[in-house]
Coordinates of N, CA, C and O in Angstrom, one line a residue:
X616 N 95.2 124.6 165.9 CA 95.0 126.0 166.2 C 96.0 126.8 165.5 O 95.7 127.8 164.8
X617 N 97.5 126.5 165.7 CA 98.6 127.3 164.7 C 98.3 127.2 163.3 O 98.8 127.9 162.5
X618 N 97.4 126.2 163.0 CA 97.5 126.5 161.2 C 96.0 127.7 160.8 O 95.7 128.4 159.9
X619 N 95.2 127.3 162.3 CA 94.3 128.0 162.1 C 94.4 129.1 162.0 O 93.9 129.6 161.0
X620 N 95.0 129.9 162.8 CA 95.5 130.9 163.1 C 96.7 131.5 162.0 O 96.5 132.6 161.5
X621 N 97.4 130.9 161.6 CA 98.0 131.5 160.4 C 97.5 131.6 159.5 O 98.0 132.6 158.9
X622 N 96.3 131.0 158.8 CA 95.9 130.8 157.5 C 94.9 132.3 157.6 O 94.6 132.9 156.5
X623 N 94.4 132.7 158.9 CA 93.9 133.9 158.9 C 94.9 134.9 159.3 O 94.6 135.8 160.0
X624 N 96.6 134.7 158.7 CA 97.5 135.8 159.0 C 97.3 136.9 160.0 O 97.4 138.1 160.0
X625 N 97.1 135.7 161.1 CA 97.7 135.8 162.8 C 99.1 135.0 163.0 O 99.9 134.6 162.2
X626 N 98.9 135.1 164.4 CA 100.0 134.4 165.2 C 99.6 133.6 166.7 O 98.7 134.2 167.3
X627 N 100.1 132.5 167.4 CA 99.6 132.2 167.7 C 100.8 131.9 169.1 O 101.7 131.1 168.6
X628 N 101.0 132.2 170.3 CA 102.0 132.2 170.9 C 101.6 131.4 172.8 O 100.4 131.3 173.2
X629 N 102.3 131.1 173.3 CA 102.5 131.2 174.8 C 103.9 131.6 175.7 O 105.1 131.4 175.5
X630 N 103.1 132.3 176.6 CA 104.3 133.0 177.7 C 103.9 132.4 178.9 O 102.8 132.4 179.4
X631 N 105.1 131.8 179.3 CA 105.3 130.8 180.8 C 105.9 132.1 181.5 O 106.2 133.2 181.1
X632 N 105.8 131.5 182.8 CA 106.6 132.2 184.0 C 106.5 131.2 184.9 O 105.4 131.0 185.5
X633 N 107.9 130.4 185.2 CA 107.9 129.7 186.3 C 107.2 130.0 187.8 O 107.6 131.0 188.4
X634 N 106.1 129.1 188.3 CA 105.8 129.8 189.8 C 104.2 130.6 189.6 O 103.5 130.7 190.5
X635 N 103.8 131.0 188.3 CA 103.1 132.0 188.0 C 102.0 131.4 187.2 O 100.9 131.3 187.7
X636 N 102.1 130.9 185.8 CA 101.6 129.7 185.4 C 101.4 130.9 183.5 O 102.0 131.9 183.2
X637 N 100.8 130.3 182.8 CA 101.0 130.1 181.6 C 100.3 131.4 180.6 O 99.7 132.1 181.5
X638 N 100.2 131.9 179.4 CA 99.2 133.0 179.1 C 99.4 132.1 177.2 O 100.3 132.1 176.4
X639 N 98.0 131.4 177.2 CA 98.4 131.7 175.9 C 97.4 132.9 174.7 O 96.3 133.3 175.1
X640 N 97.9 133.1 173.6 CA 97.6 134.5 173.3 C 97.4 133.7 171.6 O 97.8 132.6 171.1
X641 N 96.4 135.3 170.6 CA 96.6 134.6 169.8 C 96.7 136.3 169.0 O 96.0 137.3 169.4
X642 N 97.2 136.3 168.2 CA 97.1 137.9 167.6 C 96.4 137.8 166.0 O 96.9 137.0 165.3
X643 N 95.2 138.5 165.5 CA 94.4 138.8 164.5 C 94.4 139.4 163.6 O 93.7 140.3 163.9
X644 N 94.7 139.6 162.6 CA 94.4 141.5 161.9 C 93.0 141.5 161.7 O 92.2 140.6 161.4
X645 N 92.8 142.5 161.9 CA 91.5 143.1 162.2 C 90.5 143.0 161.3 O 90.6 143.9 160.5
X646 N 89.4 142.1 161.2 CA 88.7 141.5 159.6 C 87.9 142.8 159.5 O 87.6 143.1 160.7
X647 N 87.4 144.0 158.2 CA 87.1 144.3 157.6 C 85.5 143.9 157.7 O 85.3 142.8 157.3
X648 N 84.3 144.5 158.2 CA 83.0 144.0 157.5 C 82.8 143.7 156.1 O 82.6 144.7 155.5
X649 N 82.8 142.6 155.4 CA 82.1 142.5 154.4 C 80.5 142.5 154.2 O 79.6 141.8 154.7
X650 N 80.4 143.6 153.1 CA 78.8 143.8 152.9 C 78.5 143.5 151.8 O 78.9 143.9 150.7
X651 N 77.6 142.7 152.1 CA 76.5 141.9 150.9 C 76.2 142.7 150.2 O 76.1 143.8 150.7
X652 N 76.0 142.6 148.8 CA 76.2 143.2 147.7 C 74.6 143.2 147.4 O 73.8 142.3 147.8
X653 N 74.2 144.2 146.6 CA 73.0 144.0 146.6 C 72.8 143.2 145.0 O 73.7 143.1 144.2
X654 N 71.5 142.7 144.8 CA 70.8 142.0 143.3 C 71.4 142.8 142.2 O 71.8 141.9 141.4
X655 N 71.8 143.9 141.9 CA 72.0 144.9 140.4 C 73.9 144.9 140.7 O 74.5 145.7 140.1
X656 N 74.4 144.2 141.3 CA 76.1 144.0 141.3 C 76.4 143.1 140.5 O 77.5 142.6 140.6
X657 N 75.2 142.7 139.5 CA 75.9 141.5 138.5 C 76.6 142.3 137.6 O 76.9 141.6 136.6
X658 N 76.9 143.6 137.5 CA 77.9 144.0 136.2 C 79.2 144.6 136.8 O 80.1 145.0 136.0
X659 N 79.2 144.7 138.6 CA 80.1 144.6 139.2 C 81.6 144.2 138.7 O 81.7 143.2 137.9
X660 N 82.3 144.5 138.9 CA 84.3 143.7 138.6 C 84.0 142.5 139.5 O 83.8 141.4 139.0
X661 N 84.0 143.0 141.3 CA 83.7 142.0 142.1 C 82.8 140.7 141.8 O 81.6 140.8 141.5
X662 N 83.6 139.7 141.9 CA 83.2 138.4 142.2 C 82.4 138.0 143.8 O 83.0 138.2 144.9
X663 N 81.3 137.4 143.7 CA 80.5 137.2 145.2 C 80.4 135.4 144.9 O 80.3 134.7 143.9
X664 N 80.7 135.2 146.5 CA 80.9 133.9 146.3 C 80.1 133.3 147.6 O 80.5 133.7 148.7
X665 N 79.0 132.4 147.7 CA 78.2 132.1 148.7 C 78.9 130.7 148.9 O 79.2 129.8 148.1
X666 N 78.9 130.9 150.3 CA 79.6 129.8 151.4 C 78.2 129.0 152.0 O 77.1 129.5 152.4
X667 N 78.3 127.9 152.1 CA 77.5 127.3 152.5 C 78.2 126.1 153.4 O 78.6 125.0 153.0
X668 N 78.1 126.7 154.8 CA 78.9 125.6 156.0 C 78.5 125.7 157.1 O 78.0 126.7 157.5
X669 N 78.7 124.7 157.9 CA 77.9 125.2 158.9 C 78.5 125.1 160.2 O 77.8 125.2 161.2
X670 N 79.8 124.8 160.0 CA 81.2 125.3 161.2 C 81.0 126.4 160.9 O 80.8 126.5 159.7
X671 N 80.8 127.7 161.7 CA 81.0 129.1 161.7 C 82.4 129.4 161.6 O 82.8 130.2 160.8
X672 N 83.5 128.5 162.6 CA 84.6 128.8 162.7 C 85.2 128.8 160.8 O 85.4 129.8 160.1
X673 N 85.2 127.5 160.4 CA 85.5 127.5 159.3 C 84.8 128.2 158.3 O 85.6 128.8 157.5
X674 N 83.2 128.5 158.0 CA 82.9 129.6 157.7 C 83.6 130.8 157.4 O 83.8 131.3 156.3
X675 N 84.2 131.4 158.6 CA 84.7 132.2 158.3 C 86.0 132.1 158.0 O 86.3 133.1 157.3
X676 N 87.1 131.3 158.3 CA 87.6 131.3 157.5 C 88.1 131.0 156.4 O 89.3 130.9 156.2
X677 N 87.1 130.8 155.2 CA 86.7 130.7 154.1 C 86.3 131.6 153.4 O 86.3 131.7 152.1
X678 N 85.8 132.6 154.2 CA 85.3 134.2 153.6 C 86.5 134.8 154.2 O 86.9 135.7 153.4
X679 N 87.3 134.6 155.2 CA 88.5 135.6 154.8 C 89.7 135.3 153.9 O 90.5 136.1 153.4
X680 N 89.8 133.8 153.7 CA 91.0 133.7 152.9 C 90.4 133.8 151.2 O 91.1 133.3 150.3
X681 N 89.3 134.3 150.9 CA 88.6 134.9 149.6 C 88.7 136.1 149.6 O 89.2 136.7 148.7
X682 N 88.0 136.9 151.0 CA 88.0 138.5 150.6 C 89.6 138.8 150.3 O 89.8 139.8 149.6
X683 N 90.7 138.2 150.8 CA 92.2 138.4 150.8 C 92.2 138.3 149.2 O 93.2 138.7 148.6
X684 N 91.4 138.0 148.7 CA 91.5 137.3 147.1 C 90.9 138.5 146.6 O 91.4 138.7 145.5
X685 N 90.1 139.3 146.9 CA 89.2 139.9 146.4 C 88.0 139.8 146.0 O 87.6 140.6 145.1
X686 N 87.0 138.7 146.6 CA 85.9 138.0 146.7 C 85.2 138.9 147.3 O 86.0 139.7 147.8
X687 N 83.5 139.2 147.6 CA 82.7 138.9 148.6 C 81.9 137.7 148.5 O 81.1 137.3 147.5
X688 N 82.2 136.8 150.1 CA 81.6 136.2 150.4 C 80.7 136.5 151.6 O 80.8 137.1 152.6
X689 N 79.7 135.6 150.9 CA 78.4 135.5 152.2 C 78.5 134.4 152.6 O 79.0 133.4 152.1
X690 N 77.6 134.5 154.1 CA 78.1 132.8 154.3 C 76.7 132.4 154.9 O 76.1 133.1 155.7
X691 N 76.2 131.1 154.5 CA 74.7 131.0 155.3 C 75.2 129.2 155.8 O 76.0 128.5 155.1
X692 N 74.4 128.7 157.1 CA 74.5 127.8 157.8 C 73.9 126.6 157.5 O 74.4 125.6 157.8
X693 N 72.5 126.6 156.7 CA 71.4 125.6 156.6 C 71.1 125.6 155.3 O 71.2 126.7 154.8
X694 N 70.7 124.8 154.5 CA 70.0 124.6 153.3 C 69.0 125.6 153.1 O 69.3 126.3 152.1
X695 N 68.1 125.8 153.7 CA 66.9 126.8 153.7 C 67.5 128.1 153.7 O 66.9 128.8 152.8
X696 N 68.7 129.0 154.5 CA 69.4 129.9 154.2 C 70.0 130.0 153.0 O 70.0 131.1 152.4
X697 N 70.7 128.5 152.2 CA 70.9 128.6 150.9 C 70.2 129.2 149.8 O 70.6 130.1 149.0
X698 N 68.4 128.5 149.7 CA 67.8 128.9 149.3 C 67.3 130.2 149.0 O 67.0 130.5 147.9
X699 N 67.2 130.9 150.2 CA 66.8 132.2 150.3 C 67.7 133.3 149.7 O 67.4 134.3 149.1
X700 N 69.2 132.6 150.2 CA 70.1 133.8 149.6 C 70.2 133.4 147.6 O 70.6 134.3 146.8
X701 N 70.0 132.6 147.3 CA 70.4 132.3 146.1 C 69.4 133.1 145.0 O 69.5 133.6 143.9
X702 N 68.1 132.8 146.5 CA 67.0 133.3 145.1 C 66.7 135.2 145.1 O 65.8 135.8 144.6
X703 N 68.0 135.7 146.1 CA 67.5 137.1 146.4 C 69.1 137.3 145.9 O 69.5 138.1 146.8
X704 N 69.9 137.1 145.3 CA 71.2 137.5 145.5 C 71.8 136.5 144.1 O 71.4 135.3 144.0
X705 N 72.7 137.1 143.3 CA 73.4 136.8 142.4 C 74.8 136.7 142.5 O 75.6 137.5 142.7
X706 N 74.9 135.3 142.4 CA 76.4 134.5 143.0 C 77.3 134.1 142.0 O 76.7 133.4 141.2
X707 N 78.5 134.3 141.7 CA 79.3 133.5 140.6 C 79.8 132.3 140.8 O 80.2 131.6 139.8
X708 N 80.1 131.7 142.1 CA 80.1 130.2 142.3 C 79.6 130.5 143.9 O 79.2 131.5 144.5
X709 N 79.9 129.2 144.4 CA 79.3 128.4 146.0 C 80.4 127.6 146.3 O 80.9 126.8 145.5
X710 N 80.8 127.9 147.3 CA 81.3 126.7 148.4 C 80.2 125.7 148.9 O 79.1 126.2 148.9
X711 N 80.2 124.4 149.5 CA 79.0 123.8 149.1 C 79.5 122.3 150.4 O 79.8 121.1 150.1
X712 N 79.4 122.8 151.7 CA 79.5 121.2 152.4 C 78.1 120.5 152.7 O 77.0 120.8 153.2
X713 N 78.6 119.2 152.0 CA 77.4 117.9 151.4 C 77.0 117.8 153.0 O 76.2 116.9 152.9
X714 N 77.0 118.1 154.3 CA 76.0 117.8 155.3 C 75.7 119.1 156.0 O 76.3 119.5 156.9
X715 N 74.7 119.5 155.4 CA 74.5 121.2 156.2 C 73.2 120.7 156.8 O 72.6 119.8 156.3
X716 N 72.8 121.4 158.1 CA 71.8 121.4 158.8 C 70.1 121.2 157.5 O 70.1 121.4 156.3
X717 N 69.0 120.8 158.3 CA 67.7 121.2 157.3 C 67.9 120.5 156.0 O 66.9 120.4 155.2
X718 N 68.6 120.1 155.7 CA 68.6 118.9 154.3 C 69.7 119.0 153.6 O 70.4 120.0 153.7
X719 N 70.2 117.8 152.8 CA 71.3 117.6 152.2 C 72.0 118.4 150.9 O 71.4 118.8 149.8
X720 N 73.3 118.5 151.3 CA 74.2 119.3 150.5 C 73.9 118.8 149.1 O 73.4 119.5 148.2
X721 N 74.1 117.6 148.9 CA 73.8 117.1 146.9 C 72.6 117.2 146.4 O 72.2 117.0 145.2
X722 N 71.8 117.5 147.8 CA 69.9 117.5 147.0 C 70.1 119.1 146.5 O 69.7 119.5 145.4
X723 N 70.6 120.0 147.4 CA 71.0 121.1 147.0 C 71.6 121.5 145.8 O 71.3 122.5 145.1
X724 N 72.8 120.6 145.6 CA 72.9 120.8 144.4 C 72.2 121.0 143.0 O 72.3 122.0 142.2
X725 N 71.3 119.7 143.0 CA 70.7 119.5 142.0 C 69.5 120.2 142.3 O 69.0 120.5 141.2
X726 N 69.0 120.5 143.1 CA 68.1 121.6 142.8 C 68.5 123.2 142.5 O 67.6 124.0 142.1
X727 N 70.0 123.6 142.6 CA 70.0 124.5 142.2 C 70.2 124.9 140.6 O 70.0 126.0 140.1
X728 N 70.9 123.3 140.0 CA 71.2 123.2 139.0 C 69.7 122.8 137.9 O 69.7 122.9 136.7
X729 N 68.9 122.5 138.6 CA 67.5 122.7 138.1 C 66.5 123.9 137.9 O 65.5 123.8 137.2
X730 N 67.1 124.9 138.7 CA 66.3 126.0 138.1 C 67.0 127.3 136.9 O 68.0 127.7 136.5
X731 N 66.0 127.4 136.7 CA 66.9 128.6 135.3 C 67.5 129.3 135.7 O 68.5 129.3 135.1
X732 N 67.5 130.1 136.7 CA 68.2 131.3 137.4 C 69.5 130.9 137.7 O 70.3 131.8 137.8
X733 N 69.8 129.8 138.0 CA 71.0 129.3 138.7 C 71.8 127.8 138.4 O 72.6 127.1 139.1
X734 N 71.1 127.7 136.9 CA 71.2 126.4 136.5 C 72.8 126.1 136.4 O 73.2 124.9 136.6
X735 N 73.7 127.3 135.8 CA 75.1 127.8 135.4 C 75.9 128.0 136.9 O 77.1 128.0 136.9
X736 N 75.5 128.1 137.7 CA 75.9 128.5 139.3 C 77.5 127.2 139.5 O 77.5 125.9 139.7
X737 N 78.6 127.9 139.3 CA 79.7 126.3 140.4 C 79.6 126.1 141.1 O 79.3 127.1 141.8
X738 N 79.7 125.1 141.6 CA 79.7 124.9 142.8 C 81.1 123.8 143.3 O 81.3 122.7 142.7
X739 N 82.0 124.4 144.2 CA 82.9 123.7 145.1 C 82.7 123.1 146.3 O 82.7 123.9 147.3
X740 N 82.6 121.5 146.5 CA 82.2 121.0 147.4 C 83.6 121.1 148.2 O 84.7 120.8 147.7
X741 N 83.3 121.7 149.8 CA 84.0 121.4 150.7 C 83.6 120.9 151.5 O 82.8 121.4 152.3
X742 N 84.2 119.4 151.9 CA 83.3 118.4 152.5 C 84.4 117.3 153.4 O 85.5 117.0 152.9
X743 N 83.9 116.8 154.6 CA 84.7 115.7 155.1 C 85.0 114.8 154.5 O 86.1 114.2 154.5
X744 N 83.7 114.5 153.5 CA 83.4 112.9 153.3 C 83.8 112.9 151.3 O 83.2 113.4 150.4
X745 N 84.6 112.2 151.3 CA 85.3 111.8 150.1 C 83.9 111.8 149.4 O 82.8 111.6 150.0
X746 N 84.3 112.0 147.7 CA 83.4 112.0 146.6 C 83.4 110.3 146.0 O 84.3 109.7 145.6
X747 N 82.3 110.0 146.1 CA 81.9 108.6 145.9 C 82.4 108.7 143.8 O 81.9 109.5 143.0
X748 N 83.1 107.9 143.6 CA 83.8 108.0 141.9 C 82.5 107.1 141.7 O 81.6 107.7 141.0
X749 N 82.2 105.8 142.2 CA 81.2 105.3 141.3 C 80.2 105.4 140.7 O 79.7 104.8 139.8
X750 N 79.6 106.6 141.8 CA 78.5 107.4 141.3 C 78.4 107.8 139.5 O 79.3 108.2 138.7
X751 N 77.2 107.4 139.3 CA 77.8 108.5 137.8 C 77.6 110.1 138.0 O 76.7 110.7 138.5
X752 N 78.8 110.6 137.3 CA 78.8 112.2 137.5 C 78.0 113.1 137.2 O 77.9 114.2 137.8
X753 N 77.1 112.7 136.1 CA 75.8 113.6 135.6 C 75.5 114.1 137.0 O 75.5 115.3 137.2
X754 N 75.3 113.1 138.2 CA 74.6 113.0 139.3 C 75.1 114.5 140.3 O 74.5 115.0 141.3
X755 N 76.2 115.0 139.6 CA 76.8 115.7 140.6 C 76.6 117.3 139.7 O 77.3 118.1 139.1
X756 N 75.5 117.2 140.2 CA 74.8 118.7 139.2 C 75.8 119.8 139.4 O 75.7 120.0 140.7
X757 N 76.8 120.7 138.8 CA 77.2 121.7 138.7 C 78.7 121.3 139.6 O 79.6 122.2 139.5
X758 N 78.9 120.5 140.1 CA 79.9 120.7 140.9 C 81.7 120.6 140.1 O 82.3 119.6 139.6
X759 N 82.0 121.8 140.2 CA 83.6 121.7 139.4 C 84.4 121.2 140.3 O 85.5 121.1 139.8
X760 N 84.4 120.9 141.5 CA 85.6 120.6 142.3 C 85.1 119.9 143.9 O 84.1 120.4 144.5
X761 N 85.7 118.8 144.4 CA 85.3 118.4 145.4 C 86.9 118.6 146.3 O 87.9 118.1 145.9
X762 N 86.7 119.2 147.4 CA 87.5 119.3 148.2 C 87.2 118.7 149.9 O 86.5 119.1 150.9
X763 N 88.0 117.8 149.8 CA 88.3 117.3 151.5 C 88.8 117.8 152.8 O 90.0 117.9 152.9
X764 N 88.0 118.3 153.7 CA 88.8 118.8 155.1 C 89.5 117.5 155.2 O 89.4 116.4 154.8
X765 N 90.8 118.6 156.3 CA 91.2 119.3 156.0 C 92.1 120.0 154.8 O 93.2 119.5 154.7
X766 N 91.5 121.1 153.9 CA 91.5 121.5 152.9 C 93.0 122.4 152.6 O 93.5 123.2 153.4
X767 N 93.5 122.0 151.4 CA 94.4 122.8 151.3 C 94.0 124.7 150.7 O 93.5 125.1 149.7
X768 N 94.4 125.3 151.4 CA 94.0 126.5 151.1 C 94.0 127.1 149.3 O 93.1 127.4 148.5
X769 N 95.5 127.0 149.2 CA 95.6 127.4 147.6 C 95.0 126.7 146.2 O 95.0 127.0 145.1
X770 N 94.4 125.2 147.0 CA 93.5 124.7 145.9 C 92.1 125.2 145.5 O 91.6 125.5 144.4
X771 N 91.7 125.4 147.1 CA 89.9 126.3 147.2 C 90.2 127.6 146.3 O 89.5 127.9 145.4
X772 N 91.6 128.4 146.8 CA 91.3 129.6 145.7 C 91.2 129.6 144.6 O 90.4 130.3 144.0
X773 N 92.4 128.3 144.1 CA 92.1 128.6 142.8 C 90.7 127.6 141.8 O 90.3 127.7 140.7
X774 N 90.4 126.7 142.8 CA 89.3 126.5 142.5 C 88.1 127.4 142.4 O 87.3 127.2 141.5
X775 N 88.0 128.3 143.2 CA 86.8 129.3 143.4 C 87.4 130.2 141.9 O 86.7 130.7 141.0
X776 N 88.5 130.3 142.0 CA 89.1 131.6 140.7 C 88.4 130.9 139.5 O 87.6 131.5 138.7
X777 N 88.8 129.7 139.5 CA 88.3 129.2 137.8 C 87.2 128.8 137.9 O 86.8 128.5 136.8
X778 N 86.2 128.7 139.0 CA 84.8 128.5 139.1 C 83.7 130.0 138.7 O 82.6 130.1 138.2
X779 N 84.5 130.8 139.1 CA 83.6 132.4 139.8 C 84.4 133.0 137.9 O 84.0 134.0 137.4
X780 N 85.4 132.3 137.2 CA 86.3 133.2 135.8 C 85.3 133.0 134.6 O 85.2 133.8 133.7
X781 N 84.7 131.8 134.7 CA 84.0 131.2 133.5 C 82.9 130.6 133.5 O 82.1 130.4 134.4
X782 N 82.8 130.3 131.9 CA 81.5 129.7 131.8 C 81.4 127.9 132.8 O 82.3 127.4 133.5
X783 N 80.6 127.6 132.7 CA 80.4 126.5 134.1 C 80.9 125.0 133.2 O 80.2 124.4 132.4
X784 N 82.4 124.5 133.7 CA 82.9 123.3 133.5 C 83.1 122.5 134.2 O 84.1 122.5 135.0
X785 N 81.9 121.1 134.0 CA 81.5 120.2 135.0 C 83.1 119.4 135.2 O 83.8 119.0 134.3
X786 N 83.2 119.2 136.6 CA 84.2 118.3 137.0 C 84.2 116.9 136.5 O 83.0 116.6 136.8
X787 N 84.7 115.4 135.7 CA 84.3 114.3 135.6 C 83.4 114.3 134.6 O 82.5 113.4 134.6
X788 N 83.3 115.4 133.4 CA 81.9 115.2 132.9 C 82.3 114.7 131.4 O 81.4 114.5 130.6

């Protein structure tokens, strides 16, 4: 909970009183609505970055330690949500955990990396489950970076930075 809570630059405390019993507390700064950008923001400065997780908790904080970055992120819960936002909304990379609700994270992949619109799309897996090496990597359509919960923060950014900076360079490829 203390790392959780810091990494969203809070604080995280308890106050005892003998006889009386315990208060613990957690202090916030105050998040900001981020608003979805609409389709015509692709000539935008802002970078938009679609989250795809389906911890809400961590969800979000993955869209706040980005918007801190200068990102907008969106964040959708299910595969089919993926879908919808991808095909109405122009993204410069994805966060991408391989077990989301309604069907799998790597079929996802490669179907996004299959269509023209999105064929160029990064994608950074943030995922429990380690990246299988023996796979061959072709396999791992679009993906520049695989990241393991629990995640170090300053890697996701700067993965998301050099994902969302450039043209699309396959991780292992």
């Amino acid at each position: 909970s203390k790392q959780i809570v810091e990494q969203m630059g809070g604080h995280i405390g308890l106050d005892t009183m003998l006889g009386v019993g315990s208060t613990f507390w957690i202090e916030l700064p105050e998040q900001q609505p981020v608003e979805t950008a609409a389709h015509d923001d692709r000539k935008a400065k802002t970078k938009r970055i679609l989250i795809c997780e389906d911890d809400d908790n961590l969800a979000a904080l993955i869209q706040l330690m980005l918007s801190k970055e200068g990102y907008v992120a969106d964040i959708v819960h299910t595969v089919p949500e993926a879908r919808r936002r991808l095909m109405s909304g122009f993204y410069d990379a994805m966060t991408l955990d391989v077990t989301l609700p309604l069907g799998d994270g790597l079929d996802l992949a490669r179907e996004v990396h299959g269509q023209p619109e999105t064929k160029d799309l990064p994608i950074i897996v943030v995922s429990g489950s380690y990246r299988d090496e023996r796979k061959d990597p072709r396999e791992d359509a679009g993906i520049v970076d695989w990241i393991v919960k629990p995640f170090d923060k300053d890697r996701l950014v700067r993965s998301v930075e050099k994902a969302a900076s450039g043209p699309l360079k396959l991780a292992h490829s």
